[in-house]
Coordinates of C-alpha atoms (C1' of nucleotides) in Angstrom, one line a residue:
Chain A
M14 CA 25.5 4.4 -17.8
T15 CA 25.4 1.4 -20.0
D16 CA 26.2 -0.7 -17.0
T17 CA 23.7 -3.3 -16.1
V18 CA 21.3 -2.0 -13.5
R19 CA 21.7 -3.8 -10.2
V20 CA 19.3 -3.1 -7.4
R21 CA 18.5 -4.8 -4.1
F22 CA 15.8 -5.2 -1.5
A23 CA 17.5 -5.3 1.9
P24 CA 15.0 -6.0 4.7
S25 CA 16.0 -6.7 8.3
P26 CA 14.3 -9.8 9.7
T27 CA 13.1 -8.1 12.8
G28 CA 9.5 -8.4 11.7
Y29 CA 7.3 -9.8 9.1
L30 CA 7.1 -8.4 5.6
H31 CA 4.7 -5.4 5.9
V32 CA 3.1 -3.3 3.1
G33 CA 5.9 -0.7 3.2
G34 CA 8.6 -3.3 2.8
A35 CA 6.6 -5.0 0.1
R36 CA 6.1 -1.8 -1.8
T37 CA 9.9 -1.1 -1.7
A38 CA 10.6 -4.6 -2.9
L39 CA 8.1 -4.2 -5.7
F40 CA 9.6 -1.0 -6.9
N41 CA 13.1 -2.4 -6.9
W42 CA 11.8 -5.5 -8.8
L43 CA 9.9 -3.4 -11.3
F44 CA 12.9 -1.1 -11.8
A45 CA 15.2 -4.1 -12.4
R46 CA 12.8 -5.8 -14.8
R47 CA 12.2 -2.5 -16.6
H48 CA 15.9 -2.0 -17.2
K49 CA 16.6 -5.7 -17.8
G50 CA 18.7 -5.5 -14.6
V51 CA 19.4 -7.7 -11.7
F52 CA 17.3 -7.8 -8.5
I53 CA 19.2 -8.9 -5.4
L54 CA 17.8 -10.0 -2.1
R55 CA 19.9 -9.3 1.0
I56 CA 18.8 -10.0 4.5
E57 CA 20.2 -7.5 6.9
D58 CA 20.4 -9.7 10.0
T59 CA 23.2 -8.0 11.9
D60 CA 20.9 -7.1 14.7
T61 CA 21.2 -10.5 16.3
Q62 CA 19.0 -9.5 19.2
R63 CA 15.9 -8.8 17.2
S64 CA 16.4 -10.9 14.1
S65 CA 15.0 -14.4 13.8
E66 CA 15.0 -17.2 11.3
A67 CA 11.2 -17.3 11.4
M68 CA 11.1 -13.7 10.2
V69 CA 13.5 -14.6 7.4
Q70 CA 11.1 -17.3 6.3
G71 CA 8.2 -14.9 6.6
I72 CA 9.9 -12.4 4.3
L73 CA 10.8 -15.1 1.8
E74 CA 7.2 -16.4 1.8
G75 CA 5.8 -12.9 1.3
M76 CA 8.0 -12.1 -1.6
H77 CA 7.3 -15.5 -3.2
W78 CA 3.6 -14.9 -2.9
L79 CA 3.9 -11.5 -4.5
G80 CA 5.9 -13.0 -7.3
L81 CA 8.9 -10.9 -6.7
E82 CA 11.5 -13.5 -7.5
H83 CA 15.1 -12.3 -6.9
D84 CA 17.9 -13.0 -9.3
E85 CA 20.7 -13.2 -6.7
G86 CA 20.7 -14.2 -3.1
P87 CA 19.4 -14.3 -0.6
F88 CA 22.6 -13.0 0.9
F89 CA 22.9 -12.6 4.6
Q90 CA 24.7 -9.6 5.9
S91 CA 25.9 -11.4 8.9
S92 CA 28.3 -13.4 6.7
F93 CA 30.1 -10.3 5.7
V94 CA 31.0 -8.8 9.1
E95 CA 34.7 -9.6 8.7
Q96 CA 34.8 -7.5 5.6
H97 CA 33.0 -4.7 7.4
R98 CA 35.6 -4.7 10.2
A99 CA 38.5 -4.8 7.8
T100 CA 37.1 -1.9 5.9
A101 CA 36.7 0.2 9.0
R102 CA 40.2 -0.7 10.1
R103 CA 41.6 0.4 6.8
L104 CA 39.8 3.7 7.1
V105 CA 41.4 4.3 10.4
E106 CA 44.8 3.5 9.0
E107 CA 44.2 6.0 6.2
G108 CA 43.2 8.6 8.7
K109 CA 39.6 8.7 7.5
A110 CA 38.2 7.2 10.7
Y111 CA 39.4 6.9 14.3
F112 CA 39.2 4.9 17.4
D113 CA 37.0 6.4 20.0
F114 CA 37.8 5.2 23.6
T115 CA 34.9 7.0 25.2
P116 CA 33.1 4.4 27.4
K117 CA 29.9 3.1 25.8
E118 CA 26.7 4.6 27.2
A119 CA 23.9 2.3 28.2
T120 CA 21.1 2.5 25.7
D121 CA 17.5 1.4 26.2
D122 CA 15.6 1.6 23.0
R123 CA 12.4 2.6 24.7
T124 CA 13.5 6.1 25.4
V125 CA 15.9 6.9 22.6
K126 CA 14.0 10.0 21.5
E127 CA 14.4 11.5 25.0
K128 CA 18.0 10.4 25.2
I129 CA 18.7 12.2 21.9
A130 CA 17.1 15.4 23.2
D131 CA 19.0 15.1 26.5
R132 CA 22.2 14.6 24.7
F133 CA 21.6 17.6 22.5
R134 CA 21.0 19.7 25.6
A135 CA 24.1 18.5 27.3
R136 CA 26.2 19.1 24.3
A137 CA 24.8 22.6 23.9
E138 CA 25.7 23.4 27.5
A139 CA 29.2 21.9 27.1
G140 CA 29.8 24.1 24.1
G141 CA 29.6 21.4 21.5
D142 CA 33.2 20.4 21.2
R143 CA 34.1 17.5 19.0
N144 CA 35.3 14.1 19.9
P145 CA 38.7 14.3 21.8
Y146 CA 39.9 11.1 20.2
R147 CA 39.5 12.4 16.7
D148 CA 43.1 13.6 16.4
L149 CA 44.8 11.1 18.7
P150 CA 48.1 10.0 17.0
L151 CA 47.6 6.7 15.1
E152 CA 50.4 4.9 16.9
E153 CA 49.0 5.7 20.3
A154 CA 45.5 4.7 19.3
F155 CA 46.7 1.4 17.9
A156 CA 48.8 0.8 20.9
R157 CA 45.8 1.2 23.2
V158 CA 43.7 -1.1 21.1
E159 CA 46.5 -3.7 21.1
A160 CA 46.6 -3.4 24.8
G161 CA 43.0 -4.5 24.9
E162 CA 41.2 -1.2 25.5
P163 CA 37.8 -1.2 24.0
A164 CA 37.2 1.3 21.3
A165 CA 34.5 2.1 18.8
I166 CA 35.5 3.3 15.3
R167 CA 34.0 6.5 14.0
L168 CA 34.1 8.2 10.7
K169 CA 35.8 11.6 10.5
V170 CA 33.1 13.9 9.1
P171 CA 34.7 17.1 7.6
E172 CA 34.3 20.1 9.8
E173 CA 33.2 22.6 7.1
G174 CA 31.1 22.4 4.0
S175 CA 28.2 20.3 3.2
A176 CA 27.3 16.9 1.8
R177 CA 25.1 16.7 -1.2
F178 CA 23.6 14.2 -3.6
D179 CA 20.8 14.1 -6.1
D180 CA 17.9 12.0 -5.3
M181 CA 15.9 10.6 -8.3
V182 CA 12.7 11.2 -6.5
Y183 CA 13.3 14.1 -4.1
G184 CA 15.8 16.0 -6.2
P185 CA 19.0 17.7 -4.9
Q186 CA 19.7 17.2 -1.2
E187 CA 22.1 19.2 0.8
R188 CA 23.2 19.0 4.4
D189 CA 25.8 20.8 6.5
Y190 CA 28.6 18.7 7.8
S191 CA 28.1 20.4 11.1
D192 CA 24.7 18.7 11.4
I193 CA 26.3 15.3 10.9
E194 CA 27.9 13.7 13.9
D195 CA 31.0 11.5 13.5
L196 CA 29.1 8.3 13.0
V197 CA 30.1 5.0 14.7
L198 CA 31.1 2.4 12.1
I199 CA 32.1 -0.4 14.5
R200 CA 30.9 -0.7 18.0
S201 CA 33.4 -1.1 20.8
D202 CA 32.5 -4.8 21.0
G203 CA 33.5 -5.2 17.3
H204 CA 30.0 -5.2 15.9
P205 CA 29.6 -3.4 12.6
L206 CA 26.8 -0.9 12.3
Y207 CA 24.2 -0.3 9.7
N208 CA 25.6 2.6 7.7
L209 CA 28.9 0.9 7.3
S210 CA 27.5 -2.5 6.5
V211 CA 25.0 -1.3 3.8
V212 CA 27.7 0.6 2.0
V213 CA 30.3 -2.1 2.0
D214 CA 27.7 -4.7 0.9
D215 CA 26.2 -2.4 -1.8
I216 CA 29.7 -1.8 -3.1
N217 CA 30.5 -5.5 -3.1
M218 CA 27.3 -6.4 -4.9
G219 CA 27.8 -3.7 -7.4
I220 CA 24.6 -2.0 -6.6
T221 CA 24.0 0.8 -9.2
D222 CA 20.7 2.2 -7.9
V223 CA 19.6 2.3 -4.2
I224 CA 15.9 2.4 -4.0
R225 CA 14.5 2.4 -0.5
G226 CA 12.1 4.2 1.9
Q227 CA 12.3 7.8 2.6
D228 CA 13.2 7.1 6.2
H229 CA 16.8 6.7 4.9
L230 CA 16.8 10.0 3.1
T231 CA 18.8 12.1 5.6
N232 CA 21.1 9.3 6.5
T233 CA 22.1 9.0 2.9
H234 CA 24.6 11.9 3.4
K235 CA 26.5 9.7 5.8
Q236 CA 26.6 6.9 3.4
V237 CA 27.8 9.2 0.6
L238 CA 30.6 10.3 2.9
L239 CA 31.5 6.6 3.4
Y240 CA 31.6 6.0 -0.4
E241 CA 33.9 8.9 -0.8
A242 CA 36.1 7.9 2.1
M243 CA 36.5 4.5 0.4
G244 CA 37.2 6.2 -2.9
V245 CA 34.5 4.4 -4.9
P246 CA 31.7 5.8 -7.1
V247 CA 28.5 6.7 -5.4
P248 CA 25.4 4.9 -6.7
R249 CA 22.2 6.7 -7.7
F250 CA 19.7 7.0 -5.0
A251 CA 15.9 7.1 -5.1
H252 CA 13.8 7.4 -1.9
L253 CA 10.2 6.3 -1.8
P254 CA 7.5 8.2 0.1
L255 CA 6.5 6.4 3.2
I256 CA 3.2 4.5 3.6
I257 CA 1.3 5.8 6.6
A258 CA -1.9 4.8 8.5
P259 CA -5.3 6.4 8.3
G260 CA -5.3 9.9 9.8
K261 CA -1.8 10.3 8.5
E262 CA -0.5 8.6 11.5
K263 CA 2.7 6.6 11.3
L264 CA 2.4 2.9 10.6
S265 CA 3.2 0.8 13.5
K266 CA 3.6 -2.9 13.5
R267 CA 2.8 -2.9 17.2
R268 CA -0.4 -0.9 16.9
H269 CA -1.6 -1.9 13.4
G270 CA -0.6 -5.5 13.6
E271 CA -1.6 -8.0 11.0
V272 CA -3.5 -5.7 8.8
V273 CA -0.2 -4.4 7.5
S274 CA 1.4 -7.8 7.1
V275 CA 1.6 -9.2 3.6
T276 CA 0.8 -12.8 4.7
T277 CA -2.5 -11.5 6.0
Y278 CA -3.5 -10.6 2.5
R279 CA -2.5 -14.0 1.2
D280 CA -4.4 -15.7 4.0
R281 CA -7.5 -13.6 3.6
G282 CA -7.9 -14.3 0.0
F283 CA -6.1 -11.7 -2.1
V284 CA -5.0 -12.5 -5.6
P285 CA -1.3 -11.7 -5.8
D286 CA -1.5 -9.7 -9.0
A287 CA -4.3 -7.6 -7.5
F288 CA -2.3 -6.8 -4.4
V289 CA 0.7 -5.9 -6.5
N290 CA -1.4 -3.7 -8.7
F291 CA -2.7 -1.9 -5.6
L292 CA 0.7 -1.5 -4.1
A293 CA 2.2 -0.2 -7.3
L294 CA -0.3 2.7 -7.3
L295 CA 0.5 3.6 -3.7
G296 CA 3.0 6.3 -4.3
W297 CA 3.4 5.9 -8.0
S298 CA 1.3 6.7 -11.1
P299 CA 1.8 5.8 -14.7
G300 CA 0.7 9.3 -15.5
S301 CA -2.5 8.2 -17.2
D302 CA -5.9 7.2 -16.0
Q303 CA -5.3 3.6 -16.2
E304 CA -5.8 1.8 -12.9
I305 CA -5.8 -1.9 -13.8
L306 CA -2.3 -2.8 -14.9
S307 CA -0.9 -6.3 -15.4
R308 CA 2.5 -7.2 -14.3
E309 CA 3.8 -6.7 -17.8
E310 CA 2.2 -3.3 -18.1
L311 CA 3.6 -2.3 -14.8
I312 CA 7.1 -3.3 -15.9
E313 CA 6.7 -1.5 -19.2
K314 CA 5.5 1.7 -17.7
F315 CA 7.4 1.9 -14.4
D316 CA 9.5 5.0 -14.1
L317 CA 11.0 6.7 -11.0
A318 CA 9.8 10.0 -12.4
G319 CA 6.2 8.9 -11.7
V320 CA 6.9 8.4 -8.0
N321 CA 5.0 10.7 -5.7
K322 CA 6.8 12.6 -2.9
A323 CA 4.1 12.8 -0.3
A324 CA 3.5 9.9 2.1
A325 CA 0.6 7.7 1.0
V326 CA -2.2 6.7 3.4
F327 CA -2.9 3.0 3.5
N328 CA -6.6 3.4 4.3
F329 CA -7.4 0.2 6.2
N330 CA -10.2 0.1 8.7
E331 CA -9.7 -2.6 11.3
S332 CA -13.0 -1.9 13.0
V333 CA -15.3 -2.9 10.2
Q334 CA -15.2 -6.6 9.6
R335 CA -16.1 -6.9 6.0
D336 CA -14.2 -3.8 5.1
W337 CA -11.1 -4.7 7.1
T338 CA -8.6 -3.2 4.7
D339 CA -8.2 -0.4 2.2
P340 CA -11.4 -0.2 0.1
K341 CA -9.4 0.3 -3.0
A342 CA -7.3 -2.8 -2.3
L343 CA -10.5 -4.7 -2.0
W344 CA -11.9 -3.2 -5.2
F345 CA -8.7 -4.3 -7.1
N346 CA -9.1 -7.8 -5.7
S347 CA -12.8 -8.1 -6.7
E348 CA -11.9 -6.6 -10.1
Y349 CA -9.2 -9.3 -10.7
I350 CA -11.5 -12.0 -9.4
K351 CA -14.2 -11.2 -11.8
S352 CA -12.1 -10.5 -14.8
M353 CA -9.0 -12.6 -14.7
A354 CA -8.7 -15.7 -16.8
L355 CA -11.0 -18.4 -15.4
D356 CA -8.3 -21.1 -15.7
E357 CA -6.0 -19.0 -13.4
L358 CA -8.8 -18.3 -10.9
V359 CA -10.0 -21.9 -10.6
P360 CA -6.7 -23.2 -9.1
M361 CA -6.8 -20.3 -6.6
V362 CA -10.3 -21.1 -5.5
S363 CA -9.4 -24.8 -5.4
E364 CA -6.6 -24.0 -3.0
Q365 CA -9.1 -22.1 -0.9
L366 CA -11.6 -25.0 -0.9
K367 CA -8.8 -27.3 0.2
R368 CA -7.9 -25.0 3.1
A369 CA -11.6 -24.9 4.1
G370 CA -12.0 -28.7 3.9
L371 CA -14.5 -28.4 1.0
W372 CA -12.3 -30.0 -1.7
R373 CA -13.4 -33.1 -3.5
E374 CA -11.2 -35.2 -5.7
E375 CA -13.8 -35.1 -8.6
Y376 CA -13.1 -31.4 -9.0
A377 CA -9.8 -32.3 -10.4
G378 CA -11.4 -34.9 -12.6
E379 CA -14.8 -35.4 -14.1
R380 CA -16.3 -32.4 -12.2
S381 CA -13.6 -30.0 -13.2
E382 CA -15.8 -28.4 -15.8
W383 CA -18.6 -28.1 -13.2
L384 CA -16.1 -26.4 -10.8
A385 CA -15.2 -23.9 -13.4
R386 CA -18.9 -23.1 -14.0
A387 CA -19.6 -22.7 -10.4
V388 CA -16.6 -20.4 -9.9
D389 CA -17.6 -18.4 -12.9
L390 CA -21.2 -18.1 -11.6
L391 CA -20.0 -16.8 -8.2
R392 CA -17.0 -14.7 -9.0
A393 CA -18.7 -11.4 -9.8
R394 CA -20.1 -11.1 -6.3
Y395 CA -17.0 -12.0 -4.2
R396 CA -14.2 -9.7 -3.2
T397 CA -11.8 -12.3 -1.9
L398 CA -10.9 -15.9 -2.5
V399 CA -11.9 -16.7 1.1
E400 CA -15.5 -15.8 0.3
F401 CA -15.7 -18.7 -2.1
S402 CA -15.5 -21.1 0.9
E403 CA -17.5 -18.9 3.2
F404 CA -20.5 -17.3 1.4
G405 CA -19.9 -19.9 -1.3
R406 CA -20.1 -22.9 1.0
P407 CA -23.6 -24.0 0.0
Y408 CA -22.4 -24.5 -3.6
F409 CA -19.7 -26.9 -2.5
S410 CA -21.2 -28.7 0.4
D411 CA -24.5 -30.0 1.7
E412 CA -23.6 -28.8 5.1
F413 CA -24.3 -25.1 5.5
E414 CA -26.1 -22.8 7.8
Y415 CA -29.4 -21.1 7.1
E416 CA -29.0 -17.4 7.9
P417 CA -31.7 -16.5 10.4
A418 CA -32.4 -13.2 8.7
A419 CA -32.8 -14.9 5.4
V420 CA -35.2 -17.6 6.8
Q421 CA -37.1 -14.9 8.5
K422 CA -37.5 -12.9 5.4
N423 CA -38.1 -15.5 2.7
L424 CA -39.5 -18.6 4.5
K425 CA -42.1 -16.9 6.6
D426 CA -45.2 -17.5 4.4
E427 CA -46.9 -20.6 5.8
R428 CA -48.0 -21.7 2.3
L429 CA -44.4 -22.5 1.5
R430 CA -44.5 -25.5 3.8
E431 CA -46.5 -27.2 1.1
L432 CA -45.5 -25.2 -1.9
L433 CA -41.8 -26.0 -1.6
P434 CA -42.2 -29.8 -1.8
G435 CA -44.8 -29.3 -4.5
L436 CA -42.2 -27.3 -6.5
A437 CA -39.7 -30.0 -5.9
D438 CA -42.1 -32.6 -7.4
R439 CA -42.8 -30.3 -10.3
L440 CA -39.1 -29.8 -11.1
S441 CA -38.5 -33.5 -10.9
S442 CA -40.8 -34.0 -13.8
V443 CA -39.2 -31.6 -16.3
G444 CA -37.4 -33.3 -19.1
Q445 CA -34.1 -31.5 -19.5
F446 CA -33.1 -29.8 -16.3
S447 CA -32.0 -26.5 -17.8
H448 CA -32.2 -22.8 -16.7
D449 CA -35.2 -22.1 -19.0
A450 CA -37.0 -25.4 -18.2
A451 CA -36.7 -24.8 -14.5
E452 CA -37.9 -21.3 -14.9
A453 CA -40.9 -22.4 -17.0
A454 CA -41.7 -25.0 -14.4
L455 CA -41.5 -22.7 -11.5
R456 CA -43.5 -20.0 -13.1
G457 CA -46.1 -22.4 -14.3
Y458 CA -46.4 -23.9 -10.9
A459 CA -46.7 -20.4 -9.3
E460 CA -49.5 -19.5 -11.6
E461 CA -51.4 -22.7 -11.0
R462 CA -51.2 -22.2 -7.3
G463 CA -52.1 -18.6 -7.5
V464 CA -48.9 -17.2 -5.9
K465 CA -46.4 -14.7 -7.2
A466 CA -43.3 -16.3 -8.8
G467 CA -41.2 -14.0 -6.6
L468 CA -42.4 -15.6 -3.5
L469 CA -41.3 -19.0 -4.7
I470 CA -38.1 -17.7 -6.2
N471 CA -36.9 -16.0 -3.1
A472 CA -38.0 -18.8 -0.9
A473 CA -36.2 -21.3 -3.1
R474 CA -33.0 -19.3 -3.0
T475 CA -33.0 -19.4 0.8
A476 CA -34.0 -23.0 0.8
M477 CA -31.1 -23.9 -1.4
T478 CA -28.4 -21.7 -0.1
G479 CA -29.5 -20.6 3.3
Q480 CA -29.0 -17.0 2.1
S481 CA -31.2 -14.3 0.8
V482 CA -28.7 -13.1 -1.8
G483 CA -26.8 -14.8 -4.5
P484 CA -26.9 -15.7 -8.2
G485 CA -30.1 -15.9 -10.2
L486 CA -32.2 -18.8 -8.8
F487 CA -32.3 -20.9 -12.0
D488 CA -28.5 -20.7 -12.3
I489 CA -28.3 -21.9 -8.8
M490 CA -30.6 -24.8 -9.6
V491 CA -28.7 -25.8 -12.6
I492 CA -25.4 -25.7 -10.9
L493 CA -26.7 -27.7 -7.9
G494 CA -28.5 -30.2 -10.2
R495 CA -31.9 -31.7 -10.1
E496 CA -31.5 -34.0 -7.1
R497 CA -29.9 -31.5 -4.8
T498 CA -32.4 -28.9 -5.8
A499 CA -35.4 -31.2 -5.0
E500 CA -33.8 -32.4 -1.8
R501 CA -33.0 -28.9 -0.5
L502 CA -36.5 -27.6 -1.4
R503 CA -38.1 -30.4 0.6
R504 CA -35.7 -30.1 3.5
A505 CA -36.4 -26.4 3.8
A506 CA -40.2 -26.9 4.1
G507 CA -39.4 -27.8 7.7
L508 CA -37.9 -24.4 8.3
V509 CA -41.0 -22.5 7.3
A510 CA -42.1 -20.4 10.3
S511 CA -45.1 -21.7 12.2
N512 CA -47.8 -19.2 12.8
P513 CA -46.5 -15.9 14.2
Chain B
rG15 C1' 15.8 20.9 20.8
rC16 C1' 18.2 20.7 16.0
rC17 C1' 18.2 19.1 10.7
rG18 C1' 15.4 17.4 6.6
rC19 C1' 11.0 15.9 3.6
rU20 C1' 5.9 16.7 2.4
rA21 C1' 1.1 19.3 1.9
rU22 C1' -4.7 18.7 -4.6
rG23 C1' -12.3 16.2 -2.5
rG24 C1' -12.7 11.0 2.9
rU25 C1' -8.6 7.8 0.2
rG26 C1' -5.1 6.8 -4.1
rU27 C1' -3.6 9.9 -8.0
rA28 C1' -3.8 13.6 -12.9
rA29 C1' -3.3 18.5 -14.2
rG30 C1' 4.8 18.5 -19.7
rU31 C1' 8.6 24.2 -19.2
rG32 C1' 2.6 29.1 -14.7
rG33 C1' -2.7 30.1 -19.2
rU34 C1' -10.1 28.9 -20.1
rU35 C1' -15.7 26.3 -15.3
rA36 C1' -9.1 21.4 -11.1
rA37 C1' -9.5 15.5 -14.2
rC38 C1' -9.6 10.0 -13.2
rA39 C1' -10.3 5.8 -9.8
rC40 C1' -12.0 4.0 -5.0
rG41 C1' -15.7 5.0 -1.5
rC42 C1' -20.6 7.4 -0.8
rC43 C1' -25.8 8.7 -2.7
rG44 C1' -29.7 8.0 -6.5
rC45 C1' -31.8 5.9 -11.0
rC46 C1' -32.0 1.8 -14.7
rC47 C1' -31.7 -3.5 -15.2
rU48 C1' -34.1 -7.4 -12.0
rC49 C1' -36.4 -13.2 -8.6
rU50 C1' -32.5 -11.2 -4.3
rC51 C1' -27.5 -9.6 -4.0
rA52 C1' -23.5 -8.4 -6.8
rA53 C1' -21.9 -7.1 -11.7
rG54 C1' -23.1 -3.7 -15.6
rG55 C1' -25.2 1.1 -17.5
rC56 C1' -26.5 6.2 -16.4
rG57 C1' -26.4 10.3 -13.1
rG58 C1' -25.1 13.1 -8.4
rA59 C1' -22.9 15.1 -4.0
rG60 C1' -18.0 16.1 -2.5
rA61 C1' -11.7 19.9 -3.2
rG62 C1' -11.0 25.8 -5.6
rU63 C1' -5.5 22.9 -4.4
rA64 C1' -3.2 23.4 4.4
rC65 C1' -3.1 28.7 5.9
rG66 C1' -1.0 33.8 5.1
rG67 C1' 1.8 36.8 2.2
rG68 C1' 4.3 38.0 -2.3
rU69 C1' 6.1 37.7 -7.9
rU70 C1' 3.0 37.9 -12.5
rC71 C1' -1.7 40.3 -17.2
rG72 C1' -2.4 35.3 -15.1
rA73 C1' -0.3 30.5 -9.7
rG74 C1' -2.4 24.0 -7.8
rU75 C1' 2.2 25.0 -10.5
rC76 C1' 7.6 30.0 -8.7
rC77 C1' 9.4 32.7 -3.8
rC78 C1' 8.9 33.7 1.6
rG79 C1' 6.6 32.7 6.2
rU80 C1' 3.3 29.9 9.4
rU81 C1' 1.0 25.4 10.7
rA82 C1' 0.5 20.3 10.5
rG83 C1' 2.2 15.4 9.5
rC84 C1' 6.2 12.4 8.7
rG85 C1' 11.4 11.2 8.8
rG86 C1' 16.3 11.7 10.8
rU87 C1' 19.3 13.0 14.8
rA88 C1' 21.5 5.7 18.6
rC89 C1' 28.0 2.0 20.0
rC90 C1' 19.1 0.3 16.3
rA91 C1' 18.1 -1.2 11.3

RNA sequence: GCCGCUAUGGUGUAAGUGGUUAACACGCCGCCCUCUCAAGGCGGAGAGUACGGGUUCGAGUCCCGUUAGCGGUACCA
């Protein structure tokens, strides 16, 4: 037990990195870091039909964005197929596996479930006899293979007794051998299959702890059988509860699309640490009330004993635009945005401004301090980075839209047509253009003209940002500066509604 | 069909070896603050622990059954 912990994340590149995969990767990474072990990335690309290079890139990108850097790899399973074949062949020679000459059945993946049911029924009618090739003499079997007859290789599962292993999350697991079919190790076309490949690779990579989704729980018995057949020690296993869709439906890439893809969260303005924090608490708890946990705290507190057994609902809501994903994920993000170190936030916002075409070179130079102030002013009211370039646009550009509802609400009083330019003049004359000076000037002007300060304040906010909501007006004025303030106030006079 | 896993407010989770009115967070509602919206502060509604049986002085915690959801059962991964 003093051996170095070695874990791996082994996605198959048949799709983008989704939240379930990301959570599995995260837990492996946390476990490795917690135990000062090694985190390995292995791409299981043996399904050549469905795997693609683009998906490999997508997975790598997603992991990099999440900050889950691997210590070894990426290894590609496809480069180990010779070894997989050799292992299977050796098992045949040792009498632990056998050649099956039964002609391959055509499979169409769309109807597998029905096929399985059909097969079960047929088997029950036939009396459930076992494979006739199971006990074919070795010489005869090899002779037929030499002669070119296609054969799959299957593992000989014991006829009586049961397989068992102890799962670090789900506890002791037992399954009758009679419920396990002699699994195919190598297809008749020579292609190694999943259960064989993982086991061989995990052995080669010295994996000590296999941490993966619960969808592999029952198949683990087959893998344990394989370890035993090869005469090597069985690693520890930990299965993670699955992440499911609202309504406790299963998560489907097809149906739920990009809302479950990690890159969507990157593109829609999530802070990586916030998303990691959210993911960590989906199926795991530190056992305390603490919700906000830094990466370091996560590593320090991570423990498989705190992993929950029930599937966790990822509560996204595709139908509501501003609440497109799990509200708690959004809350974590806004929490990070408003309380993380400003000098970490500013580069993220800068990146967003670049993407939106709002970046100016001065922000990196003489205006860097101004940028930090602007970000600090806005951060408490935004939930994603993207909002800095959307709702935040008027702060970074002179070209922005006036929201009709805001204009309607705050620029409808006809007196404003004249008051706004008047206010601009008044503000131009204040000495130091500060928050307090601007406020004094505005309030004084309002009193002189016999209008409520609120009228001017709300009108000015809409005049300056096109919006009816936002930071305190005088903060807005200071951040935009005297010239822009005056200019926007004058410009907006033209928007004041003419007589209703 | 068969095998397995799971089941605490709408969601994520707490409640060491069974022991007072089931806790926290998100979300929701209200109040305060206030030039608006957030943020922040304060308060509230919302579960009697899927259902039904047991065991026990006592069960969210143990046992059995039912139901539901999910997973597996492939010459997919």
